Amino acid sequence: NRNFFHGSIYSILFLLQPQPRFGLLFDIDGVLVRGRIPIPAAKKTFEKLVNSQGQFVVPVVFVTNAGNCLRQTKADQLSHLLGVPITQEQVVMSHSPLRMLRKFHDKCVLVSGQGPVLDIAKNVGFKNVISIDMLRESYPLLDMVDHNRRPKLPTNPVINLPKVEAVVLFGEPIRWETNLQLIIDVLLTNGNPSGIHQSQVMPHLPLLACNMDLMWMAEANSPRFGHGTFLVCLENIFKKITGRELKYEALMGKPSELTYHFAEFLIRSQALERQWKLPITTLYAIGDNLMTDIYGANLYNRYLEERVARKNPKAVAQMAAVTGSASTLPGEEESDSLWESELALPSATSCKSILVCTGVYNHSVDVPSDPHRCIKQTVFHGHRDFRFEPALVEPDYITEDVAEAVDLIFKHEKFVPQ
């Protein structure tokens, strides 16, 4: 039977294909695309990453700090731009880890950003959502910076919204002055924006922020403002008014460990779906931004190394000998964190960072003449709540573009796709 013969051949070839022990985490803007234009090396790269049946030969996840659309929408965009089939289960948006913050899902939350923010909020689990537009329509006297939008006649507030219990910031909004004003109003009135500011009431409502990118690379020759710039404005306005620091309940998106753990979970899920028996032990994170992609990958690598050390008494003893104390390693209680309990423990033991020169990072200015010298940044563009450490912005590898990065990984892993 010819069909049986062909089926048997395909089965044998499938079994003979090398199983990867590594997974790839791709940033999008500045690595694969610039705005809506694919970077030339990207399509060529993804032709190597899929087999003749359109299946990825290694587990692949796209980790973006964008937060203005649903995962499925981003997957569809990538499929179109790269010419390969991509599912939403391969995409981590900056807001994806909000699925794990279940204690907030039943609260009434105010959301800021652009795109279908109500749909995005409900998609990640929130049940009672208010947008900035809904808030300004109910309280038209609050939005006063744009004189053309001020009410022409005295108006009574339309009080038909429940008390806000938490604030979720998805990404940079369109009207910054409106969003900044109304978010401050909600924080300083404990969720009742018709009330009077109580600037000394602390703690303020829980604040959850996604995407800390100060800048990102679109079609322009220089980087553009990102949500991190909006957060700088919000933090400084709050401090100027109250004299106190704005506090975050959670920060998501790169470089947050929460985001990388969620991405590692998706890598594991792909390997399980393909029935690959050997665990994926190494992640390669490819990005264009030192302060998010490289910092985040290196921070997650540190977490993975500490997990391995905790399970190895010899490593703990060596660490204690060097530092004089074993207290530098987190205890089991600390490691039993939110994401570990939600997603199970990672199989990866390391996360390598690869910096490409097609986006935010300007290799003609920033690459040191001595490739062994640590890259030093005179200005820290990372978020206020992340401490600058030179070692965390030191990539494991620097490549010209994503094609060179994948070639380097395949060579390092001795991986030859069939």
mmCIF file with all atom_site columns, N, CA, C and O in Angstrom, residues 183-189 197-204 234-247 384:
data_model
loop_
_atom_site.group_PDB
_atom_site.id
_atom_site.type_symbol
_atom_site.label_atom_id
_atom_site.label_alt_id
_atom_site.label_comp_id
_atom_site.label_asym_id
_atom_site.label_entity_id
_atom_site.label_seq_id
_atom_site.pdbx_PDB_ins_code
_atom_site.Cartn_x
_atom_site.Cartn_y
_atom_site.Cartn_z
_atom_site.occupancy
_atom_site.B_iso_or_equiv
_atom_site.pdbx_formal_charge
_atom_site.auth_seq_id
_atom_site.auth_comp_id
_atom_site.auth_asym_id
_atom_site.auth_atom_id
_atom_site.pdbx_PDB_model_num
ATOM 1   N N  . ILE A 1 183 ? -6.075  59.372 36.562 1.00 0.00 ? 183 ILE A N  1
ATOM 2   C CA . ILE A 1 183 ? -5.437  58.349 37.405 1.00 0.00 ? 183 ILE A CA 1
ATOM 3   C C  . ILE A 1 183 ? -5.037  58.953 38.754 1.00 0.00 ? 183 ILE A C  1
ATOM 4   O O  . ILE A 1 183 ? -5.266  58.346 39.808 1.00 0.00 ? 183 ILE A O  1
ATOM 5   N N  . ILE A 1 184 ? -4.461  60.156 38.729 1.00 0.00 ? 184 ILE A N  1
ATOM 6   C CA . ILE A 1 184 ? -4.127  60.845 39.987 1.00 0.00 ? 184 ILE A CA 1
ATOM 7   C C  . ILE A 1 184 ? -5.387  61.082 40.806 1.00 0.00 ? 184 ILE A C  1
ATOM 8   O O  . ILE A 1 184 ? -5.409  60.873 42.033 1.00 0.00 ? 184 ILE A O  1
ATOM 9   N N  . ASP A 1 185 ? -6.480  61.510 40.158 1.00 0.00 ? 185 ASP A N  1
ATOM 10  C CA . ASP A 1 185 ? -7.750  61.725 40.869 1.00 0.00 ? 185 ASP A CA 1
ATOM 11  C C  . ASP A 1 185 ? -8.207  60.459 41.593 1.00 0.00 ? 185 ASP A C  1
ATOM 12  O O  . ASP A 1 185 ? -8.602  60.499 42.760 1.00 0.00 ? 185 ASP A O  1
ATOM 13  N N  . VAL A 1 186 ? -8.142  59.331 40.880 1.00 0.00 ? 186 VAL A N  1
ATOM 14  C CA . VAL A 1 186 ? -8.593  58.063 41.464 1.00 0.00 ? 186 VAL A CA 1
ATOM 15  C C  . VAL A 1 186 ? -7.695  57.650 42.634 1.00 0.00 ? 186 VAL A C  1
ATOM 16  O O  . VAL A 1 186 ? -8.180  57.212 43.686 1.00 0.00 ? 186 VAL A O  1
ATOM 17  N N  . LEU A 1 187 ? -6.380  57.809 42.462 1.00 0.00 ? 187 LEU A N  1
ATOM 18  C CA . LEU A 1 187 ? -5.450  57.417 43.526 1.00 0.00 ? 187 LEU A CA 1
ATOM 19  C C  . LEU A 1 187 ? -5.608  58.285 44.772 1.00 0.00 ? 187 LEU A C  1
ATOM 20  O O  . LEU A 1 187 ? -5.524  57.800 45.904 1.00 0.00 ? 187 LEU A O  1
ATOM 21  N N  . LEU A 1 188 ? -5.849  59.595 44.565 1.00 0.00 ? 188 LEU A N  1
ATOM 22  C CA . LEU A 1 188 ? -5.896  60.521 45.713 1.00 0.00 ? 188 LEU A CA 1
ATOM 23  C C  . LEU A 1 188 ? -7.277  60.625 46.346 1.00 0.00 ? 188 LEU A C  1
ATOM 24  O O  . LEU A 1 188 ? -7.437  61.302 47.366 1.00 0.00 ? 188 LEU A O  1
ATOM 25  N N  . THR A 1 189 ? -8.276  59.974 45.745 1.00 0.00 ? 189 THR A N  1
ATOM 26  C CA . THR A 1 189 ? -9.620  59.966 46.351 1.00 0.00 ? 189 THR A CA 1
ATOM 27  C C  . THR A 1 189 ? -10.031 58.560 46.765 1.00 0.00 ? 189 THR A C  1
ATOM 28  O O  . THR A 1 189 ? -11.201 58.319 47.062 1.00 0.00 ? 189 THR A O  1
ATOM 29  N N  . HIS A 1 197 ? -9.279  65.532 46.914 1.00 0.00 ? 197 HIS A N  1
ATOM 30  C CA . HIS A 1 197 ? -7.975  64.876 47.057 1.00 0.00 ? 197 HIS A CA 1
ATOM 31  C C  . HIS A 1 197 ? -7.568  64.784 48.523 1.00 0.00 ? 197 HIS A C  1
ATOM 32  O O  . HIS A 1 197 ? -7.665  65.765 49.267 1.00 0.00 ? 197 HIS A O  1
ATOM 33  N N  . GLN A 1 198 ? -7.135  63.606 48.915 1.00 0.00 ? 198 GLN A N  1
ATOM 34  C CA . GLN A 1 198 ? -6.573  63.377 50.253 1.00 0.00 ? 198 GLN A CA 1
ATOM 35  C C  . GLN A 1 198 ? -5.131  62.915 50.050 1.00 0.00 ? 198 GLN A C  1
ATOM 36  O O  . GLN A 1 198 ? -4.847  61.728 50.023 1.00 0.00 ? 198 GLN A O  1
ATOM 37  N N  . SER A 1 199 ? -4.231  63.869 49.859 1.00 0.00 ? 199 SER A N  1
ATOM 38  C CA . SER A 1 199 ? -2.879  63.531 49.411 1.00 0.00 ? 199 SER A CA 1
ATOM 39  C C  . SER A 1 199 ? -2.063  62.771 50.450 1.00 0.00 ? 199 SER A C  1
ATOM 40  O O  . SER A 1 199 ? -1.035  62.176 50.114 1.00 0.00 ? 199 SER A O  1
ATOM 41  N N  . GLN A 1 200 ? -2.492  62.768 51.706 1.00 0.00 ? 200 GLN A N  1
ATOM 42  C CA . GLN A 1 200 ? -1.711  62.069 52.737 1.00 0.00 ? 200 GLN A CA 1
ATOM 43  C C  . GLN A 1 200 ? -2.256  60.675 53.051 1.00 0.00 ? 200 GLN A C  1
ATOM 44  O O  . GLN A 1 200 ? -1.730  59.996 53.931 1.00 0.00 ? 200 GLN A O  1
ATOM 45  N N  . VAL A 1 201 ? -3.329  60.265 52.367 1.00 0.00 ? 201 VAL A N  1
ATOM 46  C CA . VAL A 1 201 ? -3.893  58.933 52.624 1.00 0.00 ? 201 VAL A CA 1
ATOM 47  C C  . VAL A 1 201 ? -2.988  57.889 51.981 1.00 0.00 ? 201 VAL A C  1
ATOM 48  O O  . VAL A 1 201 ? -2.761  57.891 50.770 1.00 0.00 ? 201 VAL A O  1
ATOM 49  N N  . MET A 1 202 ? -2.428  57.031 52.813 1.00 0.00 ? 202 MET A N  1
ATOM 50  C CA . MET A 1 202 ? -1.560  55.956 52.325 1.00 0.00 ? 202 MET A CA 1
ATOM 51  C C  . MET A 1 202 ? -1.925  54.667 53.054 1.00 0.00 ? 202 MET A C  1
ATOM 52  O O  . MET A 1 202 ? -2.351  54.718 54.194 1.00 0.00 ? 202 MET A O  1
ATOM 53  N N  . PRO A 1 203 ? -1.757  53.510 52.456 1.00 0.00 ? 203 PRO A N  1
ATOM 54  C CA . PRO A 1 203 ? -1.306  53.337 51.069 1.00 0.00 ? 203 PRO A CA 1
ATOM 55  C C  . PRO A 1 203 ? -2.410  53.672 50.079 1.00 0.00 ? 203 PRO A C  1
ATOM 56  O O  . PRO A 1 203 ? -3.593  53.613 50.430 1.00 0.00 ? 203 PRO A O  1
ATOM 57  N N  . HIS A 1 204 ? -2.027  54.041 48.861 1.00 0.00 ? 204 HIS A N  1
ATOM 58  C CA . HIS A 1 204 ? -3.017  54.321 47.831 1.00 0.00 ? 204 HIS A CA 1
ATOM 59  C C  . HIS A 1 204 ? -3.535  53.010 47.255 1.00 0.00 ? 204 HIS A C  1
ATOM 60  O O  . HIS A 1 204 ? -3.053  51.922 47.595 1.00 0.00 ? 204 HIS A O  1
ATOM 61  N N  . LEU A 1 234 ? 3.827   59.941 35.546 1.00 0.00 ? 234 LEU A N  1
ATOM 62  C CA . LEU A 1 234 ? 2.869   59.643 36.615 1.00 0.00 ? 234 LEU A CA 1
ATOM 63  C C  . LEU A 1 234 ? 3.563   59.611 37.980 1.00 0.00 ? 234 LEU A C  1
ATOM 64  O O  . LEU A 1 234 ? 3.071   60.193 38.959 1.00 0.00 ? 234 LEU A O  1
ATOM 65  N N  . GLU A 1 235 ? 4.711   58.938 38.049 1.00 0.00 ? 235 GLU A N  1
ATOM 66  C CA . GLU A 1 235 ? 5.450   58.823 39.315 1.00 0.00 ? 235 GLU A CA 1
ATOM 67  C C  . GLU A 1 235 ? 5.869   60.200 39.839 1.00 0.00 ? 235 GLU A C  1
ATOM 68  O O  . GLU A 1 235 ? 5.749   60.485 41.047 1.00 0.00 ? 235 GLU A O  1
ATOM 69  N N  . ASN A 1 236 ? 6.339   61.058 38.946 1.00 0.00 ? 236 ASN A N  1
ATOM 70  C CA . ASN A 1 236 ? 6.835   62.366 39.377 1.00 0.00 ? 236 ASN A CA 1
ATOM 71  C C  . ASN A 1 236 ? 5.711   63.339 39.725 1.00 0.00 ? 236 ASN A C  1
ATOM 72  O O  . ASN A 1 236 ? 5.854   64.146 40.642 1.00 0.00 ? 236 ASN A O  1
ATOM 73  N N  . ILE A 1 237 ? 4.587   63.253 39.021 1.00 0.00 ? 237 ILE A N  1
ATOM 74  C CA . ILE A 1 237 ? 3.430   64.076 39.386 1.00 0.00 ? 237 ILE A CA 1
ATOM 75  C C  . ILE A 1 237 ? 2.923   63.675 40.771 1.00 0.00 ? 237 ILE A C  1
ATOM 76  O O  . ILE A 1 237 ? 2.646   64.525 41.627 1.00 0.00 ? 237 ILE A O  1
ATOM 77  N N  . PHE A 1 238 ? 2.800   62.357 40.997 1.00 0.00 ? 238 PHE A N  1
ATOM 78  C CA . PHE A 1 238 ? 2.323   61.875 42.295 1.00 0.00 ? 238 PHE A CA 1
ATOM 79  C C  . PHE A 1 238 ? 3.249   62.339 43.414 1.00 0.00 ? 238 PHE A C  1
ATOM 80  O O  . PHE A 1 238 ? 2.785   62.826 44.458 1.00 0.00 ? 238 PHE A O  1
ATOM 81  N N  . LYS A 1 239 ? 4.554   62.228 43.190 1.00 0.00 ? 239 LYS A N  1
ATOM 82  C CA . LYS A 1 239 ? 5.510   62.627 44.228 1.00 0.00 ? 239 LYS A CA 1
ATOM 83  C C  . LYS A 1 239 ? 5.486   64.138 44.452 1.00 0.00 ? 239 LYS A C  1
ATOM 84  O O  . LYS A 1 239 ? 5.600   64.612 45.588 1.00 0.00 ? 239 LYS A O  1
ATOM 85  N N  . LYS A 1 240 ? 5.320   64.913 43.380 1.00 0.00 ? 240 LYS A N  1
ATOM 86  C CA . LYS A 1 240 ? 5.289   66.372 43.496 1.00 0.00 ? 240 LYS A CA 1
ATOM 87  C C  . LYS A 1 240 ? 4.083   66.823 44.299 1.00 0.00 ? 240 LYS A C  1
ATOM 88  O O  . LYS A 1 240 ? 4.160   67.759 45.104 1.00 0.00 ? 240 LYS A O  1
ATOM 89  N N  . ILE A 1 241 ? 2.947   66.151 44.108 1.00 0.00 ? 241 ILE A N  1
ATOM 90  C CA . ILE A 1 241 ? 1.719   66.524 44.811 1.00 0.00 ? 241 ILE A CA 1
ATOM 91  C C  . ILE A 1 241 ? 1.729   66.051 46.261 1.00 0.00 ? 241 ILE A C  1
ATOM 92  O O  . ILE A 1 241 ? 1.361   66.788 47.173 1.00 0.00 ? 241 ILE A O  1
ATOM 93  N N  . THR A 1 242 ? 2.173   64.810 46.483 1.00 0.00 ? 242 THR A N  1
ATOM 94  C CA . THR A 1 242 ? 2.034   64.194 47.808 1.00 0.00 ? 242 THR A CA 1
ATOM 95  C C  . THR A 1 242 ? 3.318   64.193 48.629 1.00 0.00 ? 242 THR A C  1
ATOM 96  O O  . THR A 1 242 ? 3.277   64.021 49.848 1.00 0.00 ? 242 THR A O  1
ATOM 97  N N  . GLY A 1 243 ? 4.467   64.312 47.957 1.00 0.00 ? 243 GLY A N  1
ATOM 98  C CA . GLY A 1 243 ? 5.745   64.167 48.659 1.00 0.00 ? 243 GLY A CA 1
ATOM 99  C C  . GLY A 1 243 ? 6.101   62.718 48.925 1.00 0.00 ? 243 GLY A C  1
ATOM 100 O O  . GLY A 1 243 ? 7.077   62.430 49.626 1.00 0.00 ? 243 GLY A O  1
ATOM 101 N N  . ARG A 1 244 ? 5.336   61.793 48.367 1.00 0.00 ? 244 ARG A N  1
ATOM 102 C CA . ARG A 1 244 ? 5.552   60.356 48.607 1.00 0.00 ? 244 ARG A CA 1
ATOM 103 C C  . ARG A 1 244 ? 5.803   59.621 47.294 1.00 0.00 ? 244 ARG A C  1
ATOM 104 O O  . ARG A 1 244 ? 5.418   60.080 46.226 1.00 0.00 ? 244 ARG A O  1
ATOM 105 N N  . GLU A 1 245 ? 6.418   58.452 47.425 1.00 0.00 ? 245 GLU A N  1
ATOM 106 C CA . GLU A 1 245 ? 6.679   57.626 46.240 1.00 0.00 ? 245 GLU A CA 1
ATOM 107 C C  . GLU A 1 245 ? 5.414   56.879 45.822 1.00 0.00 ? 245 GLU A C  1
ATOM 108 O O  . GLU A 1 245 ? 4.686   56.344 46.666 1.00 0.00 ? 245 GLU A O  1
ATOM 109 N N  . LEU A 1 246 ? 5.172   56.846 44.517 1.00 0.00 ? 246 LEU A N  1
ATOM 110 C CA . LEU A 1 246 ? 4.112   55.995 43.974 1.00 0.00 ? 246 LEU A CA 1
ATOM 111 C C  . LEU A 1 246 ? 4.561   54.542 44.105 1.00 0.00 ? 246 LEU A C  1
ATOM 112 O O  . LEU A 1 246 ? 5.704   54.204 43.792 1.00 0.00 ? 246 LEU A O  1
ATOM 113 N N  . LYS A 1 247 ? 3.665   53.689 44.576 1.00 0.00 ? 247 LYS A N  1
ATOM 114 C CA . LYS A 1 247 ? 4.011   52.279 44.777 1.00 0.00 ? 247 LYS A CA 1
ATOM 115 C C  . LYS A 1 247 ? 3.244   51.398 43.793 1.00 0.00 ? 247 LYS A C  1
ATOM 116 O O  . LYS A 1 247 ? 2.074   51.641 43.509 1.00 0.00 ? 247 LYS A O  1
ATOM 117 N N  . ARG A 1 384 ? 12.426  52.897 37.445 1.00 0.00 ? 384 ARG A N  1
ATOM 118 C CA . ARG A 1 384 ? 12.850  53.380 38.766 1.00 0.00 ? 384 ARG A CA 1
ATOM 119 C C  . ARG A 1 384 ? 13.022  52.256 39.787 1.00 0.00 ? 384 ARG A C  1
ATOM 120 O O  . ARG A 1 384 ? 13.934  52.294 40.621 1.00 0.00 ? 384 ARG A O  1
#
